[in-house]
């Protein structure tokens, strides 16, 4: 979300702790909800299913989450030095690259030959 989800009482630091990674959905929105007397706001994720992108090939991807976590912990710094907008952009690019690398190295995909089902939209 564009709003922070965590508000520190000890430090003058607010942060976004919650995020989602989506695939084959062209429109999604995340909103931090100030609904709890807490230092952490819950996040409402809304996915617009009318904009679901077609999946060209049916496949099953399995991920070794222990390996994923190991790769992430070795390759993504926990608190990069950020002193400028350029540093922010570089940190985001490295983070994105690290996530994609970890996914590629810890996941296996195989094709599935089944009939595609279309589920009705919930109203």
JSON list of C-alpha atoms in Angstrom, two decimals:
[
{"chain": "A", "resi": 1, "resn": "UNK", "atom": "CA", "xyz": [0.00, 0.00, 0.00]},
{"chain": "A", "resi": 2, "resn": "UNK", "atom": "CA", "xyz": [1.00, 3.60, -0.41]},
{"chain": "A", "resi": 3, "resn": "UNK", "atom": "CA", "xyz": [0.35, 4.24, 3.29]},
{"chain": "A", "resi": 4, "resn": "UNK", "atom": "CA", "xyz": [2.62, 2.85, 6.03]},
{"chain": "A", "resi": 5, "resn": "UNK", "atom": "CA", "xyz": [1.37, -0.25, 7.85]},
{"chain": "A", "resi": 6, "resn": "UNK", "atom": "CA", "xyz": [3.67, -0.05, 10.87]},
{"chain": "A", "resi": 7, "resn": "UNK", "atom": "CA", "xyz": [4.08, 2.91, 13.21]},
{"chain": "A", "resi": 8, "resn": "UNK", "atom": "CA", "xyz": [7.00, 2.80, 15.64]},
{"chain": "A", "resi": 9, "resn": "UNK", "atom": "CA", "xyz": [6.46, 4.19, 19.13]},
{"chain": "A", "resi": 10, "resn": "UNK", "atom": "CA", "xyz": [10.19, 4.08, 19.90]},
{"chain": "A", "resi": 11, "resn": "UNK", "atom": "CA", "xyz": [11.56, 5.63, 16.72]},
{"chain": "A", "resi": 12, "resn": "UNK", "atom": "CA", "xyz": [10.34, 8.28, 14.32]},
{"chain": "A", "resi": 13, "resn": "UNK", "atom": "CA", "xyz": [10.02, 5.62, 11.66]},
{"chain": "A", "resi": 14, "resn": "UNK", "atom": "CA", "xyz": [6.96, 4.37, 9.82]},
{"chain": "A", "resi": 15, "resn": "UNK", "atom": "CA", "xyz": [7.22, 1.48, 7.39]},
{"chain": "A", "resi": 16, "resn": "UNK", "atom": "CA", "xyz": [5.27, -0.73, 5.03]},
{"chain": "A", "resi": 17, "resn": "UNK", "atom": "CA", "xyz": [5.53, -4.33, 6.23]},
{"chain": "A", "resi": 18, "resn": "UNK", "atom": "CA", "xyz": [2.83, -5.95, 4.09]},
{"chain": "A", "resi": 19, "resn": "UNK", "atom": "CA", "xyz": [2.92, -6.52, 0.36]},
{"chain": "A", "resi": 20, "resn": "UNK", "atom": "CA", "xyz": [1.59, -9.03, -2.15]},
{"chain": "A", "resi": 21, "resn": "UNK", "atom": "CA", "xyz": [3.12, -10.60, -5.22]},
{"chain": "A", "resi": 22, "resn": "UNK", "atom": "CA", "xyz": [0.52, -11.32, -7.91]},
{"chain": "A", "resi": 23, "resn": "UNK", "atom": "CA", "xyz": [0.70, -13.10, -11.24]},
{"chain": "A", "resi": 24, "resn": "UNK", "atom": "CA", "xyz": [-1.68, -12.94, -14.22]},
{"chain": "A", "resi": 25, "resn": "UNK", "atom": "CA", "xyz": [-3.73, -10.17, -12.61]},
{"chain": "A", "resi": 26, "resn": "UNK", "atom": "CA", "xyz": [-3.38, -6.78, -14.24]},
{"chain": "A", "resi": 27, "resn": "UNK", "atom": "CA", "xyz": [-5.08, -4.72, -11.54]},
{"chain": "A", "resi": 28, "resn": "UNK", "atom": "CA", "xyz": [-4.68, -5.00, -7.79]},
{"chain": "A", "resi": 29, "resn": "UNK", "atom": "CA", "xyz": [-4.91, -2.53, -4.95]},
{"chain": "A", "resi": 30, "resn": "UNK", "atom": "CA", "xyz": [-3.63, -2.62, -1.38]},
{"chain": "A", "resi": 31, "resn": "UNK", "atom": "CA", "xyz": [-5.00, -0.27, 1.27]},
{"chain": "A", "resi": 32, "resn": "UNK", "atom": "CA", "xyz": [-3.77, 0.07, 4.85]},
{"chain": "A", "resi": 33, "resn": "UNK", "atom": "CA", "xyz": [-6.79, 0.21, 7.17]},
{"chain": "A", "resi": 34, "resn": "UNK", "atom": "CA", "xyz": [-6.49, 2.28, 10.33]},
{"chain": "A", "resi": 35, "resn": "UNK", "atom": "CA", "xyz": [-8.96, 0.12, 12.25]},
{"chain": "A", "resi": 36, "resn": "UNK", "atom": "CA", "xyz": [-7.05, -1.26, 15.23]},
{"chain": "A", "resi": 37, "resn": "UNK", "atom": "CA", "xyz": [-5.53, 0.38, 18.31]},
{"chain": "A", "resi": 38, "resn": "UNK", "atom": "CA", "xyz": [-2.18, -1.07, 17.39]},
{"chain": "A", "resi": 39, "resn": "UNK", "atom": "CA", "xyz": [1.19, -0.12, 15.94]},
{"chain": "A", "resi": 40, "resn": "UNK", "atom": "CA", "xyz": [0.37, -2.22, 12.86]},
{"chain": "A", "resi": 41, "resn": "UNK", "atom": "CA", "xyz": [-2.51, -1.55, 10.48]},
{"chain": "A", "resi": 42, "resn": "UNK", "atom": "CA", "xyz": [-4.12, -4.48, 8.65]},
{"chain": "A", "resi": 43, "resn": "UNK", "atom": "CA", "xyz": [-4.02, -4.38, 4.86]},
{"chain": "A", "resi": 44, "resn": "UNK", "atom": "CA", "xyz": [-6.93, -5.00, 2.52]},
{"chain": "A", "resi": 45, "resn": "UNK", "atom": "CA", "xyz": [-5.85, -6.47, -0.82]},
{"chain": "A", "resi": 46, "resn": "UNK", "atom": "CA", "xyz": [-8.37, -6.15, -3.63]},
{"chain": "A", "resi": 47, "resn": "UNK", "atom": "CA", "xyz": [-7.85, -7.99, -6.89]},
{"chain": "A", "resi": 48, "resn": "UNK", "atom": "CA", "xyz": [-9.98, -7.02, -9.86]},
{"chain": "A", "resi": 49, "resn": "UNK", "atom": "CA", "xyz": [-10.82, -10.39, -11.39]},
{"chain": "A", "resi": 50, "resn": "UNK", "atom": "CA", "xyz": [-12.39, -8.88, -14.49]},
{"chain": "A", "resi": 51, "resn": "UNK", "atom": "CA", "xyz": [-8.86, -8.00, -15.58]},
{"chain": "A", "resi": 52, "resn": "UNK", "atom": "CA", "xyz": [-7.35, -11.46, -15.19]},
{"chain": "A", "resi": 53, "resn": "UNK", "atom": "CA", "xyz": [-4.80, -12.05, -17.91]},
{"chain": "A", "resi": 54, "resn": "UNK", "atom": "CA", "xyz": [-5.03, -15.29, -19.88]},
{"chain": "A", "resi": 55, "resn": "UNK", "atom": "CA", "xyz": [-2.66, -18.06, -18.88]},
{"chain": "A", "resi": 56, "resn": "UNK", "atom": "CA", "xyz": [-1.01, -19.28, -22.07]},
{"chain": "A", "resi": 57, "resn": "UNK", "atom": "CA", "xyz": [0.05, -22.70, -20.74]},
{"chain": "A", "resi": 58, "resn": "UNK", "atom": "CA", "xyz": [-1.36, -24.66, -17.84]},
{"chain": "A", "resi": 59, "resn": "UNK", "atom": "CA", "xyz": [1.44, -25.60, -15.53]},
{"chain": "A", "resi": 60, "resn": "UNK", "atom": "CA", "xyz": [2.21, -26.46, -11.93]},
{"chain": "A", "resi": 61, "resn": "UNK", "atom": "CA", "xyz": [5.03, -24.71, -10.15]},
{"chain": "A", "resi": 62, "resn": "UNK", "atom": "CA", "xyz": [6.34, -26.05, -6.88]},
{"chain": "A", "resi": 63, "resn": "UNK", "atom": "CA", "xyz": [8.71, -24.06, -4.73]},
{"chain": "A", "resi": 64, "resn": "UNK", "atom": "CA", "xyz": [11.20, -25.28, -2.16]},
{"chain": "A", "resi": 65, "resn": "UNK", "atom": "CA", "xyz": [10.50, -22.55, 0.39]},
{"chain": "A", "resi": 66, "resn": "UNK", "atom": "CA", "xyz": [13.47, -23.47, 2.58]},
{"chain": "A", "resi": 67, "resn": "UNK", "atom": "CA", "xyz": [15.79, -22.98, -0.39]},
{"chain": "A", "resi": 68, "resn": "UNK", "atom": "CA", "xyz": [13.97, -19.76, -1.33]},
{"chain": "A", "resi": 69, "resn": "UNK", "atom": "CA", "xyz": [14.46, -18.40, 2.20]},
{"chain": "A", "resi": 70, "resn": "UNK", "atom": "CA", "xyz": [18.13, -19.40, 2.19]},
{"chain": "A", "resi": 71, "resn": "UNK", "atom": "CA", "xyz": [18.75, -17.64, -1.13]},
{"chain": "A", "resi": 72, "resn": "UNK", "atom": "CA", "xyz": [16.91, -14.52, 0.02]},
{"chain": "A", "resi": 73, "resn": "UNK", "atom": "CA", "xyz": [18.80, -14.35, 3.32]},
{"chain": "A", "resi": 74, "resn": "UNK", "atom": "CA", "xyz": [22.16, -14.68, 1.55]},
{"chain": "A", "resi": 75, "resn": "UNK", "atom": "CA", "xyz": [21.51, -12.28, -1.34]},
{"chain": "A", "resi": 76, "resn": "UNK", "atom": "CA", "xyz": [19.23, -9.48, -0.13]},
{"chain": "A", "resi": 77, "resn": "UNK", "atom": "CA", "xyz": [20.64, -7.07, 2.46]},
{"chain": "A", "resi": 78, "resn": "UNK", "atom": "CA", "xyz": [18.28, -6.46, 5.37]},
{"chain": "A", "resi": 79, "resn": "UNK", "atom": "CA", "xyz": [18.90, -2.75, 5.74]},
{"chain": "A", "resi": 80, "resn": "UNK", "atom": "CA", "xyz": [20.64, -1.16, 2.74]},
{"chain": "A", "resi": 81, "resn": "UNK", "atom": "CA", "xyz": [22.13, 2.32, 3.11]},
{"chain": "A", "resi": 82, "resn": "UNK", "atom": "CA", "xyz": [19.72, 4.78, 1.52]},
{"chain": "A", "resi": 83, "resn": "UNK", "atom": "CA", "xyz": [20.68, 8.43, 1.29]},
{"chain": "A", "resi": 84, "resn": "UNK", "atom": "CA", "xyz": [19.03, 9.55, -1.93]},
{"chain": "A", "resi": 85, "resn": "UNK", "atom": "CA", "xyz": [16.24, 8.79, -4.38]},
{"chain": "A", "resi": 86, "resn": "UNK", "atom": "CA", "xyz": [18.79, 7.01, -6.57]},
{"chain": "A", "resi": 87, "resn": "UNK", "atom": "CA", "xyz": [19.70, 4.75, -3.61]},
{"chain": "A", "resi": 88, "resn": "UNK", "atom": "CA", "xyz": [15.99, 3.92, -3.20]},
{"chain": "A", "resi": 89, "resn": "UNK", "atom": "CA", "xyz": [15.65, 3.01, -6.88]},
{"chain": "A", "resi": 90, "resn": "UNK", "atom": "CA", "xyz": [18.79, 0.85, -6.75]},
{"chain": "A", "resi": 91, "resn": "UNK", "atom": "CA", "xyz": [17.61, -0.90, -3.56]},
{"chain": "A", "resi": 92, "resn": "UNK", "atom": "CA", "xyz": [14.24, -1.64, -5.18]},
{"chain": "A", "resi": 93, "resn": "UNK", "atom": "CA", "xyz": [15.93, -3.00, -8.33]},
{"chain": "A", "resi": 94, "resn": "UNK", "atom": "CA", "xyz": [18.25, -5.23, -6.26]},
{"chain": "A", "resi": 95, "resn": "UNK", "atom": "CA", "xyz": [15.32, -6.42, -4.13]},
{"chain": "A", "resi": 96, "resn": "UNK", "atom": "CA", "xyz": [13.25, -7.27, -7.22]},
{"chain": "A", "resi": 97, "resn": "UNK", "atom": "CA", "xyz": [16.21, -9.03, -8.85]},
{"chain": "A", "resi": 98, "resn": "UNK", "atom": "CA", "xyz": [16.86, -10.98, -5.63]},
{"chain": "A", "resi": 99, "resn": "UNK", "atom": "CA", "xyz": [13.23, -12.12, -5.40]},
{"chain": "A", "resi": 100, "resn": "UNK", "atom": "CA", "xyz": [13.16, -13.20, -9.06]},
{"chain": "A", "resi": 101, "resn": "UNK", "atom": "CA", "xyz": [16.48, -15.03, -8.74]},
{"chain": "A", "resi": 102, "resn": "UNK", "atom": "CA", "xyz": [15.32, -16.83, -5.60]},
{"chain": "A", "resi": 103, "resn": "UNK", "atom": "CA", "xyz": [12.06, -17.86, -7.28]},
{"chain": "A", "resi": 104, "resn": "UNK", "atom": "CA", "xyz": [13.87, -19.14, -10.37]},
{"chain": "A", "resi": 105, "resn": "UNK", "atom": "CA", "xyz": [16.47, -21.10, -8.38]},
{"chain": "A", "resi": 106, "resn": "UNK", "atom": "CA", "xyz": [14.05, -22.65, -5.89]},
{"chain": "A", "resi": 107, "resn": "UNK", "atom": "CA", "xyz": [11.06, -23.47, -8.12]},
{"chain": "A", "resi": 108, "resn": "UNK", "atom": "CA", "xyz": [10.30, -26.18, -10.65]},
{"chain": "A", "resi": 109, "resn": "UNK", "atom": "CA", "xyz": [7.54, -25.97, -13.26]},
{"chain": "A", "resi": 110, "resn": "UNK", "atom": "CA", "xyz": [5.91, -28.80, -15.16]},
{"chain": "A", "resi": 111, "resn": "UNK", "atom": "CA", "xyz": [3.18, -28.73, -17.81]},
{"chain": "A", "resi": 112, "resn": "UNK", "atom": "CA", "xyz": [-0.28, -30.07, -17.03]},
{"chain": "A", "resi": 113, "resn": "UNK", "atom": "CA", "xyz": [-2.47, -31.48, -19.79]},
{"chain": "A", "resi": 114, "resn": "UNK", "atom": "CA", "xyz": [-5.96, -30.86, -18.39]},
{"chain": "A", "resi": 115, "resn": "UNK", "atom": "CA", "xyz": [-9.09, -29.05, -19.44]},
{"chain": "A", "resi": 116, "resn": "UNK", "atom": "CA", "xyz": [-9.20, -25.48, -18.19]},
{"chain": "A", "resi": 117, "resn": "UNK", "atom": "CA", "xyz": [-12.14, -24.63, -15.94]},
{"chain": "A", "resi": 118, "resn": "UNK", "atom": "CA", "xyz": [-13.64, -21.18, -15.60]},
{"chain": "A", "resi": 119, "resn": "UNK", "atom": "CA", "xyz": [-15.00, -20.47, -12.16]},
{"chain": "A", "resi": 120, "resn": "UNK", "atom": "CA", "xyz": [-17.97, -18.10, -11.72]},
{"chain": "A", "resi": 121, "resn": "UNK", "atom": "CA", "xyz": [-17.32, -14.70, -10.19]},
{"chain": "A", "resi": 122, "resn": "UNK", "atom": "CA", "xyz": [-18.49, -14.25, -6.61]},
{"chain": "A", "resi": 123, "resn": "UNK", "atom": "CA", "xyz": [-21.10, -11.54, -6.20]}
]
